[in-house]
Amino acid sequence: MKHFRLLVLGNGVSAYGSYLNMVALNVFVYDVTGSALAAGLFMAVRLGTSVGAGFVSGRLVSAYDRKRLIVGADLCQALALLALLLAPEAGRISLLYCLAVITGGCSTLSQVALRSSIPEIVGAEHRSRANGQLVTGRSLAMIAGFASAGVVVAQLGYTAAFVLDAVTFLFSASVLLMLPIRTRARSEDSGGAEDGTPDAGRRSLRLLWAGAPVLMAMIAVRAVDGLGSSSHNVALPVYSSLLDPDHPATFISQFWATWAVGTIIAQQVLARYTRRTGHTLGERAFAVGACVMSGAFIVVFSGLPTVWTLATALVAGAADGVTEIVYVSRLQTVPDEQRGRLFGLSASAENAGFGLGMLVSGSLLESFSPFQVVASLHGLAIVLCLALLALLVLRRSPAGPDRVRRAGSSTLHEGSGR
């Protein structure tokens, strides 16, 4: 955990760069092209690449050293940003879409490689605590990135913003290179790693589908959660403008800051629970937490007084943090040789759900209120979560937490009710 805390720092800094990058690049595309369609196409290319990169990343992290993959992903993003700065103005538009492909693919690869490596870095007994620290770091990075993007671009300009982005990725890569960590199971270090061939990939997916249908159901829930998440992200600026047309950014800042506090509270509570009991929460906690999260996001847009709305946002953040930690920790119980494929599939499903939700939410907001749009998409997520909960009850899956096992004794069916 001593080395992992430094890894969390580096990951948080690169996450800050990613969120700053997300805002600065989208505004830059619009300024350079003068076209909302071009800006939308840039976002579509980036999201589409993230979806496809999930499947490719699963193969890569199963066949190659994950630490080097994460470092390489950070370096590629830094070099791509610097190339954009050095390119002549005439060639920047085409480079922007290349940058969208690189950032979308590299961010997904880095996420899949890191999540797959956690049990090997900290040990299976610490995976929930480690995942909680990563969630907290990324939540704070998101708030800082979104909050500072406008100030950095307005006060210092795009060049400074892109240089700062590149520096964050270089910092993350440097920290990871210095850490003496192992990212793959020992049996694979001696030659047991998956060979990365198409046949091996199909065998891994067949084993996952046949042996862990509950895991597939959880991934489906996360995909539909992506629909819901996109709805409140798209609807939030509209709702904020209705609350205070003169200062719409005020409520957005209050909302995300409160949400981040909720995720931090969730991480602290789960960490103490795991240390005290030696257990981690299981699939039922994931299903219940996802229901609470979606329900809270719906209530946020229901028109309550600001104090109660922010209190509900705190609940949404806490439930979001719990479901994220439980979900990732559960997927990390599969054997290391199959874990990369599973996280790649999960990343593709989550990004596809979020991207589709952006399109659906944007079109629905033309005819319906923010509350109606958020309630419909998050309501769909609640229905699917309740179906998963019913499935777990019918399968008589162990209620409550499943006992944490060492990585060497983890099995594909651990915690799945089999």
PDB file of N, CA and C in Angstrom, residues 253-323:
ATOM      1  N   SER A 253     -21.280  23.706  -9.853  1.00  0.00           N
ATOM      2  CA  SER A 253     -20.121  23.574  -8.966  1.00  0.00           C
ATOM      3  C   SER A 253     -20.526  22.977  -7.621  1.00  0.00           C
ATOM      4  N   GLN A 254     -21.640  23.466  -7.059  1.00  0.00           N
ATOM      5  CA  GLN A 254     -22.113  22.942  -5.778  1.00  0.00           C
ATOM      6  C   GLN A 254     -22.454  21.458  -5.892  1.00  0.00           C
ATOM      7  N   PHE A 255     -23.093  21.102  -6.979  1.00  0.00           N
ATOM      8  CA  PHE A 255     -23.508  19.709  -7.178  1.00  0.00           C
ATOM      9  C   PHE A 255     -22.306  18.780  -7.226  1.00  0.00           C
ATOM     10  N   TRP A 256     -21.331  19.097  -8.091  1.00  0.00           N
ATOM     11  CA  TRP A 256     -20.205  18.178  -8.254  1.00  0.00           C
ATOM     12  C   TRP A 256     -19.300  18.154  -7.027  1.00  0.00           C
ATOM     13  N   ALA A 257     -19.161  19.273  -6.352  1.00  0.00           N
ATOM     14  CA  ALA A 257     -18.361  19.292  -5.123  1.00  0.00           C
ATOM     15  C   ALA A 257     -19.014  18.415  -4.056  1.00  0.00           C
ATOM     16  N   THR A 258     -20.336  18.521  -3.909  1.00  0.00           N
ATOM     17  CA  THR A 258     -21.046  17.697  -2.925  1.00  0.00           C
ATOM     18  C   THR A 258     -20.985  16.229  -3.303  1.00  0.00           C
ATOM     19  N   TRP A 259     -21.146  15.959  -4.587  1.00  0.00           N
ATOM     20  CA  TRP A 259     -21.042  14.576  -5.073  1.00  0.00           C
ATOM     21  C   TRP A 259     -19.663  13.987  -4.738  1.00  0.00           C
ATOM     22  N   ALA A 260     -18.606  14.763  -4.943  1.00  0.00           N
ATOM     23  CA  ALA A 260     -17.255  14.281  -4.653  1.00  0.00           C
ATOM     24  C   ALA A 260     -17.082  13.986  -3.171  1.00  0.00           C
ATOM     25  N   VAL A 261     -17.643  14.839  -2.302  1.00  0.00           N
ATOM     26  CA  VAL A 261     -17.572  14.587  -0.862  1.00  0.00           C
ATOM     27  C   VAL A 261     -18.255  13.252  -0.537  1.00  0.00           C
ATOM     28  N   GLY A 262     -19.370  12.977  -1.195  1.00  0.00           N
ATOM     29  CA  GLY A 262     -20.060  11.707  -0.975  1.00  0.00           C
ATOM     30  C   GLY A 262     -19.210  10.508  -1.340  1.00  0.00           C
ATOM     31  N   THR A 263     -18.485  10.586  -2.456  1.00  0.00           N
ATOM     32  CA  THR A 263     -17.622   9.465  -2.849  1.00  0.00           C
ATOM     33  C   THR A 263     -16.481   9.261  -1.862  1.00  0.00           C
ATOM     34  N   ILE A 264     -15.956  10.358  -1.324  1.00  0.00           N
ATOM     35  CA  ILE A 264     -14.877  10.258  -0.331  1.00  0.00           C
ATOM     36  C   ILE A 264     -15.399   9.610   0.946  1.00  0.00           C
ATOM     37  N   ILE A 265     -16.590  10.005   1.369  1.00  0.00           N
ATOM     38  CA  ILE A 265     -17.196   9.398   2.559  1.00  0.00           C
ATOM     39  C   ILE A 265     -17.376   7.896   2.346  1.00  0.00           C
ATOM     40  N   ALA A 266     -17.850   7.514   1.164  1.00  0.00           N
ATOM     41  CA  ALA A 266     -18.055   6.093   0.864  1.00  0.00           C
ATOM     42  C   ALA A 266     -16.741   5.320   0.940  1.00  0.00           C
ATOM     43  N   GLN A 267     -15.676   5.917   0.399  1.00  0.00           N
ATOM     44  CA  GLN A 267     -14.375   5.240   0.435  1.00  0.00           C
ATOM     45  C   GLN A 267     -13.898   5.043   1.862  1.00  0.00           C
ATOM     46  N   GLN A 268     -14.053   6.053   2.697  1.00  0.00           N
ATOM     47  CA  GLN A 268     -13.609   5.955   4.082  1.00  0.00           C
ATOM     48  C   GLN A 268     -14.409   4.907   4.859  1.00  0.00           C
ATOM     49  N   VAL A 269     -15.722   4.913   4.670  1.00  0.00           N
ATOM     50  CA  VAL A 269     -16.577   3.955   5.388  1.00  0.00           C
ATOM     51  C   VAL A 269     -16.265   2.528   4.953  1.00  0.00           C
ATOM     52  N   LEU A 270     -16.137   2.301   3.641  1.00  0.00           N
ATOM     53  CA  LEU A 270     -15.847   0.947   3.162  1.00  0.00           C
ATOM     54  C   LEU A 270     -14.470   0.471   3.608  1.00  0.00           C
ATOM     55  N   ALA A 271     -13.495   1.378   3.629  1.00  0.00           N
ATOM     56  CA  ALA A 271     -12.156   1.000   4.064  1.00  0.00           C
ATOM     57  C   ALA A 271     -12.166   0.558   5.530  1.00  0.00           C
ATOM     58  N   ARG A 272     -12.855   1.298   6.368  1.00  0.00           N
ATOM     59  CA  ARG A 272     -12.941   0.919   7.784  1.00  0.00           C
ATOM     60  C   ARG A 272     -13.705  -0.388   7.969  1.00  0.00           C
ATOM     61  N   TYR A 273     -14.764  -0.560   7.192  1.00  0.00           N
ATOM     62  CA  TYR A 273     -15.552  -1.795   7.284  1.00  0.00           C
ATOM     63  C   TYR A 273     -14.705  -3.005   6.899  1.00  0.00           C
ATOM     64  N   THR A 274     -13.931  -2.868   5.825  1.00  0.00           N
ATOM     65  CA  THR A 274     -13.105  -3.981   5.360  1.00  0.00           C
ATOM     66  C   THR A 274     -12.015  -4.304   6.369  1.00  0.00           C
ATOM     67  N   ARG A 275     -11.374  -3.273   6.935  1.00  0.00           N
ATOM     68  CA  ARG A 275     -10.319  -3.522   7.923  1.00  0.00           C
ATOM     69  C   ARG A 275     -10.878  -4.186   9.182  1.00  0.00           C
ATOM     70  N   ARG A 276     -12.070  -3.780   9.589  1.00  0.00           N
ATOM     71  CA  ARG A 276     -12.641  -4.297  10.831  1.00  0.00           C
ATOM     72  C   ARG A 276     -13.173  -5.724  10.682  1.00  0.00           C
ATOM     73  N   THR A 277     -13.790  -6.012   9.542  1.00  0.00           N
ATOM     74  CA  THR A 277     -14.460  -7.306   9.380  1.00  0.00           C
ATOM     75  C   THR A 277     -13.677  -8.302   8.534  1.00  0.00           C
ATOM     76  N   GLY A 278     -12.760  -7.814   7.701  1.00  0.00           N
ATOM     77  CA  GLY A 278     -12.057  -8.708   6.792  1.00  0.00           C
ATOM     78  C   GLY A 278     -12.926  -9.171   5.644  1.00  0.00           C
ATOM     79  N   HIS A 279     -14.030  -8.497   5.383  1.00  0.00           N
ATOM     80  CA  HIS A 279     -14.949  -8.862   4.320  1.00  0.00           C
ATOM     81  C   HIS A 279     -15.081  -7.709   3.319  1.00  0.00           C
ATOM     82  N   THR A 280     -15.507  -8.058   2.089  1.00  0.00           N
ATOM     83  CA  THR A 280     -15.882  -7.047   1.108  1.00  0.00           C
ATOM     84  C   THR A 280     -17.343  -7.254   0.740  1.00  0.00           C
ATOM     85  N   LEU A 281     -18.009  -6.179   0.363  1.00  0.00           N
ATOM     86  CA  LEU A 281     -19.405  -6.283  -0.040  1.00  0.00           C
ATOM     87  C   LEU A 281     -19.516  -7.008  -1.376  1.00  0.00           C
ATOM     88  N   GLY A 282     -20.648  -7.696  -1.567  1.00  0.00           N
ATOM     89  CA  GLY A 282     -20.841  -8.503  -2.765  1.00  0.00           C
ATOM     90  C   GLY A 282     -21.843  -7.924  -3.740  1.00  0.00           C
ATOM     91  N   GLU A 283     -22.377  -8.821  -4.609  1.00  0.00           N
ATOM     92  CA  GLU A 283     -23.229  -8.383  -5.711  1.00  0.00           C
ATOM     93  C   GLU A 283     -24.520  -7.723  -5.248  1.00  0.00           C
ATOM     94  N   ARG A 284     -25.083  -8.210  -4.143  1.00  0.00           N
ATOM     95  CA  ARG A 284     -26.327  -7.616  -3.674  1.00  0.00           C
ATOM     96  C   ARG A 284     -26.121  -6.151  -3.259  1.00  0.00           C
ATOM     97  N   ALA A 285     -24.998  -5.887  -2.622  1.00  0.00           N
ATOM     98  CA  ALA A 285     -24.686  -4.507  -2.247  1.00  0.00           C
ATOM     99  C   ALA A 285     -24.527  -3.643  -3.498  1.00  0.00           C
ATOM    100  N   PHE A 286     -23.952  -4.217  -4.546  1.00  0.00           N
ATOM    101  CA  PHE A 286     -23.808  -3.490  -5.807  1.00  0.00           C
ATOM    102  C   PHE A 286     -25.175  -3.132  -6.381  1.00  0.00           C
ATOM    103  N   ALA A 287     -26.098  -4.102  -6.418  1.00  0.00           N
ATOM    104  CA  ALA A 287     -27.423  -3.855  -6.981  1.00  0.00           C
ATOM    105  C   ALA A 287     -28.196  -2.820  -6.166  1.00  0.00           C
ATOM    106  N   VAL A 288     -28.148  -2.958  -4.835  1.00  0.00           N
ATOM    107  CA  VAL A 288     -28.856  -2.003  -3.978  1.00  0.00           C
ATOM    108  C   VAL A 288     -28.242  -0.613  -4.114  1.00  0.00           C
ATOM    109  N   GLY A 289     -26.916  -0.535  -4.101  1.00  0.00           N
ATOM    110  CA  GLY A 289     -26.242   0.757  -4.229  1.00  0.00           C
ATOM    111  C   GLY A 289     -26.552   1.446  -5.542  1.00  0.00           C
ATOM    112  N   ALA A 290     -26.617   0.660  -6.641  1.00  0.00           N
ATOM    113  CA  ALA A 290     -26.940   1.254  -7.935  1.00  0.00           C
ATOM    114  C   ALA A 290     -28.364   1.797  -7.956  1.00  0.00           C
ATOM    115  N   CYS A 291     -29.292   1.087  -7.299  1.00  0.00           N
ATOM    116  CA  CYS A 291     -30.672   1.588  -7.195  1.00  0.00           C
ATOM    117  C   CYS A 291     -30.722   2.914  -6.430  1.00  0.00           C
ATOM    118  N   VAL A 292     -30.020   2.958  -5.302  1.00  0.00           N
ATOM    119  CA  VAL A 292     -30.001   4.182  -4.491  1.00  0.00           C
ATOM    120  C   VAL A 292     -29.383   5.331  -5.275  1.00  0.00           C
ATOM    121  N   MET A 293     -28.305   5.049  -5.976  1.00  0.00           N
ATOM    122  CA  MET A 293     -27.631   6.084  -6.753  1.00  0.00           C
ATOM    123  C   MET A 293     -28.567   6.667  -7.814  1.00  0.00           C
ATOM    124  N   SER A 294     -29.203   5.803  -8.607  1.00  0.00           N
ATOM    125  CA  SER A 294     -30.091   6.280  -9.661  1.00  0.00           C
ATOM    126  C   SER A 294     -31.287   7.024  -9.079  1.00  0.00           C
ATOM    127  N   GLY A 295     -31.845   6.500  -7.992  1.00  0.00           N
ATOM    128  CA  GLY A 295     -32.963   7.178  -7.350  1.00  0.00           C
ATOM    129  C   GLY A 295     -32.581   8.552  -6.844  1.00  0.00           C
ATOM    130  N   ALA A 296     -31.381   8.675  -6.273  1.00  0.00           N
ATOM    131  CA  ALA A 296     -30.926   9.968  -5.764  1.00  0.00           C
ATOM    132  C   ALA A 296     -30.731  10.970  -6.900  1.00  0.00           C
ATOM    133  N   PHE A 297     -30.168  10.525  -8.023  1.00  0.00           N
ATOM    134  CA  PHE A 297     -29.990  11.436  -9.149  1.00  0.00           C
ATOM    135  C   PHE A 297     -31.334  11.925  -9.689  1.00  0.00           C
ATOM    136  N   ILE A 298     -32.332  11.084  -9.671  1.00  0.00           N
ATOM    137  CA  ILE A 298     -33.668  11.511 -10.102  1.00  0.00           C
ATOM    138  C   ILE A 298     -34.201  12.594  -9.173  1.00  0.00           C
ATOM    139  N   VAL A 299     -34.050  12.382  -7.859  1.00  0.00           N
ATOM    140  CA  VAL A 299     -34.559  13.345  -6.877  1.00  0.00           C
ATOM    141  C   VAL A 299     -33.860  14.695  -7.018  1.00  0.00           C
ATOM    142  N   VAL A 300     -32.577  14.686  -7.391  1.00  0.00           N
ATOM    143  CA  VAL A 300     -31.821  15.937  -7.552  1.00  0.00           C
ATOM    144  C   VAL A 300     -32.514  16.882  -8.532  1.00  0.00           C
ATOM    145  N   PHE A 301     -33.158  16.331  -9.554  1.00  0.00           N
ATOM    146  CA  PHE A 301     -33.782  17.157 -10.595  1.00  0.00           C
ATOM    147  C   PHE A 301     -35.284  17.365 -10.355  1.00  0.00           C
ATOM    148  N   SER A 302     -35.751  17.051  -9.156  1.00  0.00           N
ATOM    149  CA  SER A 302     -37.188  17.111  -8.881  1.00  0.00           C
ATOM    150  C   SER A 302     -37.662  18.483  -8.405  1.00  0.00           C
ATOM    151  N   GLY A 303     -36.752  19.441  -8.229  1.00  0.00           N
ATOM    152  CA  GLY A 303     -37.159  20.784  -7.840  1.00  0.00           C
ATOM    153  C   GLY A 303     -37.203  21.036  -6.351  1.00  0.00           C
ATOM    154  N   LEU A 304     -36.499  20.242  -5.558  1.00  0.00           N
ATOM    155  CA  LEU A 304     -36.434  20.472  -4.118  1.00  0.00           C
ATOM    156  C   LEU A 304     -35.638  21.738  -3.806  1.00  0.00           C
ATOM    157  N   PRO A 305     -35.786  22.280  -2.593  1.00  0.00           N
ATOM    158  CA  PRO A 305     -34.921  23.397  -2.183  1.00  0.00           C
ATOM    159  C   PRO A 305     -33.445  23.006  -2.287  1.00  0.00           C
ATOM    160  N   THR A 306     -32.603  24.011  -2.455  1.00  0.00           N
ATOM    161  CA  THR A 306     -31.186  23.753  -2.716  1.00  0.00           C
ATOM    162  C   THR A 306     -30.525  22.902  -1.635  1.00  0.00           C
ATOM    163  N   VAL A 307     -30.840  23.152  -0.378  1.00  0.00           N
ATOM    164  CA  VAL A 307     -30.220  22.395   0.717  1.00  0.00           C
ATOM    165  C   VAL A 307     -30.535  20.911   0.593  1.00  0.00           C
ATOM    166  N   TRP A 308     -31.802  20.593   0.346  1.00  0.00           N
ATOM    167  CA  TRP A 308     -32.194  19.192   0.226  1.00  0.00           C
ATOM    168  C   TRP A 308     -31.653  18.574  -1.062  1.00  0.00           C
ATOM    169  N   THR A 309     -31.569  19.378  -2.101  1.00  0.00           N
ATOM    170  CA  THR A 309     -31.002  18.874  -3.357  1.00  0.00           C
ATOM    171  C   THR A 309     -29.543  18.486  -3.173  1.00  0.00           C
ATOM    172  N   LEU A 310     -28.778  19.334  -2.478  1.00  0.00           N
ATOM    173  CA  LEU A 310     -27.363  19.027  -2.245  1.00  0.00           C
ATOM    174  C   LEU A 310     -27.202  17.844  -1.297  1.00  0.00           C
ATOM    175  N   ALA A 311     -28.106  17.714  -0.324  1.00  0.00           N
ATOM    176  CA  ALA A 311     -28.067  16.542   0.557  1.00  0.00           C
ATOM    177  C   ALA A 311     -28.291  15.264  -0.248  1.00  0.00           C
ATOM    178  N   THR A 312     -29.198  15.337  -1.226  1.00  0.00           N
ATOM    179  CA  THR A 312     -29.447  14.187  -2.091  1.00  0.00           C
ATOM    180  C   THR A 312     -28.253  13.909  -2.993  1.00  0.00           C
ATOM    181  N   ALA A 313     -27.582  14.976  -3.449  1.00  0.00           N
ATOM    182  CA  ALA A 313     -26.373  14.802  -4.251  1.00  0.00           C
ATOM    183  C   ALA A 313     -25.282  14.105  -3.443  1.00  0.00           C
ATOM    184  N   LEU A 314     -25.236  14.403  -2.135  1.00  0.00           N
ATOM    185  CA  LEU A 314     -24.280  13.721  -1.256  1.00  0.00           C
ATOM    186  C   LEU A 314     -24.570  12.226  -1.208  1.00  0.00           C
ATOM    187  N   VAL A 315     -25.849  11.861  -1.105  1.00  0.00           N
ATOM    188  CA  VAL A 315     -26.249  10.452  -1.110  1.00  0.00           C
ATOM    189  C   VAL A 315     -25.894   9.805  -2.446  1.00  0.00           C
ATOM    190  N   ALA A 316     -26.152  10.535  -3.538  1.00  0.00           N
ATOM    191  CA  ALA A 316     -25.822  10.003  -4.863  1.00  0.00           C
ATOM    192  C   ALA A 316     -24.325   9.740  -4.996  1.00  0.00           C
ATOM    193  N   GLY A 317     -23.509  10.669  -4.498  1.00  0.00           N
ATOM    194  CA  GLY A 317     -22.070  10.473  -4.556  1.00  0.00           C
ATOM    195  C   GLY A 317     -21.607   9.289  -3.734  1.00  0.00           C
ATOM    196  N   ALA A 318     -22.177   9.140  -2.525  1.00  0.00           N
ATOM    197  CA  ALA A 318     -21.809   8.014  -1.670  1.00  0.00           C
ATOM    198  C   ALA A 318     -22.203   6.686  -2.318  1.00  0.00           C
ATOM    199  N   ALA A 319     -23.426   6.625  -2.848  1.00  0.00           N
ATOM    200  CA  ALA A 319     -23.876   5.391  -3.501  1.00  0.00           C
ATOM    201  C   ALA A 319     -23.053   5.109  -4.752  1.00  0.00           C
ATOM    202  N   ASP A 320     -22.702   6.158  -5.493  1.00  0.00           N
ATOM    203  CA  ASP A 320     -21.866   6.004  -6.681  1.00  0.00           C
ATOM    204  C   ASP A 320     -20.497   5.437  -6.294  1.00  0.00           C
ATOM    205  N   GLY A 321     -19.932   5.971  -5.213  1.00  0.00           N
ATOM    206  CA  GLY A 321     -18.638   5.466  -4.751  1.00  0.00           C
ATOM    207  C   GLY A 321     -18.697   4.022  -4.322  1.00  0.00           C
ATOM    208  N   VAL A 322     -19.761   3.649  -3.600  1.00  0.00           N
ATOM    209  CA  VAL A 322     -19.916   2.266  -3.142  1.00  0.00           C
ATOM    210  C   VAL A 322     -20.024   1.317  -4.320  1.00  0.00           C
ATOM    211  N   THR A 323     -20.887   1.635  -5.286  1.00  0.00           N
ATOM    212  CA  THR A 323     -21.088   0.727  -6.417  1.00  0.00           C
ATOM    213  C   THR A 323     -19.812   0.590  -7.248  1.00  0.00           C
TER     214      THR A 323
END
